[in-house]
């Protein structure tokens, strides 16, 4: 083989077959997908649930043979407080932020405006006036719809590639405060406060 032929082969082989050329053309480092705003913190609120809760009650009978209108003082049996609870340490500012997210979730899910954080149902006796027909036992009551939801405080890492949970807990409040009376022989509609009062106290 001539000197010229050797030089040509020497020029072609490194470009086509040299191991060094394969290393240079290797796969670049893997890129991670951004899934959240780096460093951002927010509150995720679960689906709210609601339940009627009787807060005041008194039970009376009328077997006098005639109707009677009376005003009674219904005693407090429970209290609902609009609050945020957790086993973690959170600041007042964060707690307020969580309750705000909770309120927005209740509004969008249930179409209800709940009592502000720190509010409570009435803690003293409730005065109720009602007419009782003869021959029945009556429950006089006051109550509210209690609404609760679980929440989780989330944080995006500094590169925006992962989300961690930094605190969890529950939030609660109330709406639809109502008072009234129900005869134990009556059949109030399911879901009403009267239905709840009858089921619990008759």
mmCIF file of C-alpha atoms in Angstrom:
data_model
loop_
_atom_site.group_PDB
_atom_site.id
_atom_site.type_symbol
_atom_site.label_atom_id
_atom_site.label_comp_id
_atom_site.label_asym_id
_atom_site.label_seq_id
_atom_site.Cartn_x
_atom_site.Cartn_y
_atom_site.Cartn_z
ATOM 1 C CA UNK A 1 0.000 0.000 0.000
ATOM 2 C CA UNK A 2 1.300 3.381 -0.941
ATOM 3 C CA UNK A 3 1.957 6.147 1.551
ATOM 4 C CA UNK A 4 -0.868 8.142 0.001
ATOM 5 C CA UNK A 5 -3.365 5.281 0.607
ATOM 6 C CA UNK A 6 -2.369 5.018 4.296
ATOM 7 C CA UNK A 7 -2.918 8.691 4.868
ATOM 8 C CA UNK A 8 -6.418 8.570 3.376
ATOM 9 C CA UNK A 9 -7.447 5.643 5.585
ATOM 10 C CA UNK A 10 -6.059 7.390 8.622
ATOM 11 C CA UNK A 11 -8.257 10.360 7.914
ATOM 12 C CA UNK A 12 -11.461 8.333 7.379
ATOM 13 C CA UNK A 13 -11.377 5.780 10.203
ATOM 14 C CA UNK A 14 -11.454 8.112 13.259
ATOM 15 C CA UNK A 15 -14.542 9.922 11.999
ATOM 16 C CA UNK A 16 -16.514 6.715 11.305
ATOM 17 C CA UNK A 17 -15.351 4.097 13.827
ATOM 18 C CA UNK A 18 -13.260 5.653 16.567
ATOM 19 C CA UNK A 19 -14.648 4.971 20.136
ATOM 20 C CA UNK A 20 -13.775 8.546 21.040
ATOM 21 C CA UNK A 21 -16.226 9.789 18.433
ATOM 22 C CA UNK A 22 -19.064 7.716 20.016
ATOM 23 C CA UNK A 23 -18.459 9.217 23.478
ATOM 24 C CA UNK A 24 -18.623 12.759 22.144
ATOM 25 C CA UNK A 25 -21.988 12.025 20.508
ATOM 26 C CA UNK A 26 -23.468 10.526 23.711
ATOM 27 C CA UNK A 27 -26.982 11.259 25.177
ATOM 28 C CA UNK A 28 -27.210 14.609 27.048
ATOM 29 C CA UNK A 29 -28.119 14.746 30.796
ATOM 30 C CA UNK A 30 -31.831 14.029 31.576
ATOM 31 C CA UNK A 31 -34.036 17.126 32.053
ATOM 32 C CA UNK A 32 -36.711 17.143 34.811
ATOM 33 C CA UNK A 33 -40.176 18.522 34.042
ATOM 34 C CA UNK A 34 -41.292 21.589 36.031
ATOM 35 C CA UNK A 35 -44.586 20.816 37.803
ATOM 36 C CA UNK A 36 -45.101 23.838 40.099
ATOM 37 C CA UNK A 37 -43.822 27.338 40.816
ATOM 38 C CA UNK A 38 -40.500 27.043 42.674
ATOM 39 C CA UNK A 39 -40.900 27.866 46.373
ATOM 40 C CA UNK A 40 -44.674 28.415 46.125
ATOM 41 C CA UNK A 41 -46.852 27.402 49.127
ATOM 42 C CA UNK A 42 -50.619 26.891 48.993
ATOM 43 C CA UNK A 43 -53.574 25.157 50.677
ATOM 44 C CA UNK A 44 -55.471 22.245 49.140
ATOM 45 C CA UNK A 45 -58.963 21.764 50.630
ATOM 46 C CA UNK A 46 -60.894 18.506 50.382
ATOM 47 C CA UNK A 47 -64.604 18.102 49.651
ATOM 48 C CA UNK A 48 -66.656 19.781 52.412
ATOM 49 C CA UNK A 49 -69.279 17.798 54.322
ATOM 50 C CA UNK A 50 -72.301 19.280 56.092
ATOM 51 C CA UNK A 51 -74.508 18.070 58.919
ATOM 52 C CA UNK A 52 -77.368 19.577 60.905
ATOM 53 C CA UNK A 53 -76.396 20.171 64.517
ATOM 54 C CA UNK A 54 -78.894 21.094 67.217
ATOM 55 C CA UNK A 55 -77.277 23.685 69.488
ATOM 56 C CA UNK A 56 -80.220 24.358 71.867
ATOM 57 C CA UNK A 57 -83.205 22.269 72.882
ATOM 58 C CA UNK A 58 -86.021 21.776 75.366
ATOM 59 C CA UNK A 59 -88.654 19.025 75.388
ATOM 60 C CA UNK A 60 -92.248 19.735 76.472
ATOM 61 C CA UNK A 61 -95.547 17.827 76.491
ATOM 62 C CA UNK A 62 -99.092 19.084 76.017
ATOM 63 C CA UNK A 63 -101.894 16.773 77.094
ATOM 64 C CA UNK A 64 -104.222 19.471 78.410
ATOM 65 C CA UNK A 65 -106.896 18.913 75.788
ATOM 66 C CA UNK A 66 -106.323 22.278 74.115
ATOM 67 C CA UNK A 67 -103.635 24.113 72.194
ATOM 68 C CA UNK A 68 -101.165 26.234 74.151
ATOM 69 C CA UNK A 69 -98.737 28.928 73.048
ATOM 70 C CA UNK A 70 -95.698 29.196 75.229
ATOM 71 C CA UNK A 71 -92.249 30.801 75.215
ATOM 72 C CA UNK A 72 -89.505 28.483 76.410
ATOM 73 C CA UNK A 73 -85.850 28.925 77.161
ATOM 74 C CA UNK A 74 -84.016 26.249 75.194
ATOM 75 C CA UNK A 75 -80.756 25.264 76.887
ATOM 76 C CA UNK A 76 -77.484 25.074 74.970
ATOM 77 C CA UNK A 77 -76.462 21.502 74.222
ATOM 78 C CA UNK A 78 -73.576 22.105 71.805
ATOM 79 C CA UNK A 79 -71.473 24.899 70.293
ATOM 80 C CA UNK A 80 -69.990 25.186 66.825
ATOM 81 C CA UNK A 81 -66.889 27.345 66.424
ATOM 82 C CA UNK A 82 -65.547 28.446 63.047
ATOM 83 C CA UNK A 83 -61.909 27.411 63.322
ATOM 84 C CA UNK A 84 -58.832 25.725 61.864
ATOM 85 C CA UNK A 85 -57.256 22.813 63.714
ATOM 86 C CA UNK A 86 -53.973 20.976 63.177
ATOM 87 C CA UNK A 87 -51.330 19.058 65.108
ATOM 88 C CA UNK A 88 -48.632 21.202 63.478
ATOM 89 C CA UNK A 89 -47.445 24.656 64.497
ATOM 90 C CA UNK A 90 -48.823 27.307 62.155
ATOM 91 C CA UNK A 91 -48.912 31.076 62.445
ATOM 92 C CA UNK A 92 -52.060 33.144 62.740
ATOM 93 C CA UNK A 93 -51.478 34.456 59.239
ATOM 94 C CA UNK A 94 -51.256 30.950 57.793
ATOM 95 C CA UNK A 95 -54.338 29.875 59.755
ATOM 96 C CA UNK A 96 -56.288 32.800 58.295
ATOM 97 C CA UNK A 97 -55.082 31.875 54.814
ATOM 98 C CA UNK A 98 -56.230 28.277 55.299
ATOM 99 C CA UNK A 99 -59.672 29.390 56.484
ATOM 100 C CA UNK A 100 -59.987 31.686 53.476
ATOM 101 C CA UNK A 101 -59.285 28.754 51.143
ATOM 102 C CA UNK A 102 -61.789 26.652 53.108
ATOM 103 C CA UNK A 103 -64.471 29.356 52.785
ATOM 104 C CA UNK A 104 -63.921 29.580 49.037
ATOM 105 C CA UNK A 105 -64.198 25.781 48.709
ATOM 106 C CA UNK A 106 -67.474 25.703 50.664
ATOM 107 C CA UNK A 107 -68.859 28.524 48.551
ATOM 108 C CA UNK A 108 -68.040 26.759 45.286
ATOM 109 C CA UNK A 109 -69.085 23.274 46.466
ATOM 110 C CA UNK A 110 -72.188 24.002 48.568
ATOM 111 C CA UNK A 111 -73.155 27.503 47.467
ATOM 112 C CA UNK A 112 -73.076 28.640 51.108
ATOM 113 C CA UNK A 113 -71.471 31.563 52.895
ATOM 114 C CA UNK A 114 -70.120 30.351 56.220
ATOM 115 C CA UNK A 115 -69.518 32.216 59.477
ATOM 116 C CA UNK A 116 -66.185 34.010 59.776
ATOM 117 C CA UNK A 117 -63.228 32.429 61.554
ATOM 118 C CA UNK A 118 -63.602 32.771 65.325
ATOM 119 C CA UNK A 119 -67.416 32.976 65.218
ATOM 120 C CA UNK A 120 -69.489 30.674 67.440
ATOM 121 C CA UNK A 121 -73.106 29.685 67.675
ATOM 122 C CA UNK A 122 -74.977 31.229 70.601
ATOM 123 C CA UNK A 123 -73.569 30.059 73.941
ATOM 124 C CA UNK A 124 -76.459 31.251 76.135
ATOM 125 C CA UNK A 125 -80.028 29.918 76.281
ATOM 126 C CA UNK A 126 -82.212 30.470 73.236
ATOM 127 C CA UNK A 127 -85.766 31.820 73.678
ATOM 128 C CA UNK A 128 -88.287 29.961 71.493
ATOM 129 C CA UNK A 129 -92.023 30.726 71.182
ATOM 130 C CA UNK A 130 -94.289 28.052 69.730
ATOM 131 C CA UNK A 131 -97.853 26.776 69.742
ATOM 132 C CA UNK A 132 -98.415 23.192 70.861
ATOM 133 C CA UNK A 133 -101.468 21.197 69.933
ATOM 134 C CA UNK A 134 -102.796 18.877 72.595
ATOM 135 C CA UNK A 135 -101.795 15.211 72.673
ATOM 136 C CA UNK A 136 -98.134 15.339 71.648
ATOM 137 C CA UNK A 137 -94.590 15.787 72.916
ATOM 138 C CA UNK A 138 -92.656 18.668 71.386
ATOM 139 C CA UNK A 139 -88.993 19.451 70.919
ATOM 140 C CA UNK A 140 -88.173 23.158 70.728
ATOM 141 C CA UNK A 141 -84.765 23.749 69.241
ATOM 142 C CA UNK A 142 -82.218 26.012 67.616
ATOM 143 C CA UNK A 143 -79.466 24.748 65.368
ATOM 144 C CA UNK A 144 -77.073 25.348 62.501
ATOM 145 C CA UNK A 145 -75.550 23.414 59.640
ATOM 146 C CA UNK A 146 -71.980 22.525 60.548
ATOM 147 C CA UNK A 147 -69.596 22.200 57.624
ATOM 148 C CA UNK A 148 -66.130 20.624 57.814
ATOM 149 C CA UNK A 149 -63.301 19.787 55.423
ATOM 150 C CA UNK A 150 -59.791 18.385 55.564
ATOM 151 C CA UNK A 151 -56.948 20.569 54.330
ATOM 152 C CA UNK A 152 -53.276 20.131 53.460
ATOM 153 C CA UNK A 153 -50.600 22.791 53.214
ATOM 154 C CA UNK A 154 -48.423 22.153 50.143
ATOM 155 C CA UNK A 155 -45.000 23.483 49.121
ATOM 156 C CA UNK A 156 -43.170 23.365 45.792
ATOM 157 C CA UNK A 157 -39.413 22.742 46.024
ATOM 158 C CA UNK A 158 -36.834 25.271 44.861
ATOM 159 C CA UNK A 159 -36.517 23.713 41.397
ATOM 160 C CA UNK A 160 -40.237 23.286 40.788
ATOM 161 C CA UNK A 161 -39.941 19.521 40.326
ATOM 162 C CA UNK A 162 -41.659 18.152 43.474
ATOM 163 C CA UNK A 163 -44.456 18.985 45.928
ATOM 164 C CA UNK A 164 -44.342 18.175 49.649
ATOM 165 C CA UNK A 165 -47.024 18.309 52.354
ATOM 166 C CA UNK A 166 -45.900 20.470 55.279
ATOM 167 C CA UNK A 167 -49.066 20.501 57.416
ATOM 168 C CA UNK A 168 -52.533 18.905 57.529
ATOM 169 C CA UNK A 169 -55.676 19.411 59.567
ATOM 170 C CA UNK A 170 -59.387 20.213 59.478
ATOM 171 C CA UNK A 171 -61.442 23.384 59.213
ATOM 172 C CA UNK A 172 -65.032 23.908 60.309
ATOM 173 C CA UNK A 173 -67.703 26.567 60.385
ATOM 174 C CA UNK A 174 -71.488 26.873 60.186
ATOM 175 C CA UNK A 175 -74.369 28.471 58.309
ATOM 176 C CA UNK A 176 -78.178 28.359 58.159
ATOM 177 C CA UNK A 177 -78.959 29.093 61.823
ATOM 178 C CA UNK A 178 -82.631 28.319 62.525
ATOM 179 C CA UNK A 179 -84.984 27.757 65.449
ATOM 180 C CA UNK A 180 -88.359 26.055 65.692
ATOM 181 C CA UNK A 181 -90.383 23.246 67.169
ATOM 182 C CA UNK A 182 -91.461 19.779 66.094
ATOM 183 C CA UNK A 183 -94.066 17.383 67.427
ATOM 184 C CA UNK A 184 -92.824 13.868 68.009
ATOM 185 C CA UNK A 185 -95.852 12.510 66.095
ATOM 186 C CA UNK A 186 -95.044 14.672 63.082
ATOM 187 C CA UNK A 187 -93.030 13.687 59.993
ATOM 188 C CA UNK A 188 -90.720 16.587 59.073
ATOM 189 C CA UNK A 189 -88.831 16.345 55.775
ATOM 190 C CA UNK A 190 -85.490 14.556 55.769
ATOM 191 C CA UNK A 191 -82.578 16.958 55.884
ATOM 192 C CA UNK A 192 -84.450 19.604 57.888
ATOM 193 C CA UNK A 193 -83.371 20.761 61.343
ATOM 194 C CA UNK A 194 -86.756 19.568 62.645
ATOM 195 C CA UNK A 195 -85.965 16.082 61.346
ATOM 196 C CA UNK A 196 -82.635 16.100 63.175
ATOM 197 C CA UNK A 197 -84.221 17.395 66.417
ATOM 198 C CA UNK A 198 -86.973 14.766 66.324
ATOM 199 C CA UNK A 199 -84.536 11.917 65.591
ATOM 200 C CA UNK A 200 -82.264 12.957 68.452
ATOM 201 C CA UNK A 201 -84.668 14.035 71.200
ATOM 202 C CA UNK A 202 -88.105 12.445 70.713
#
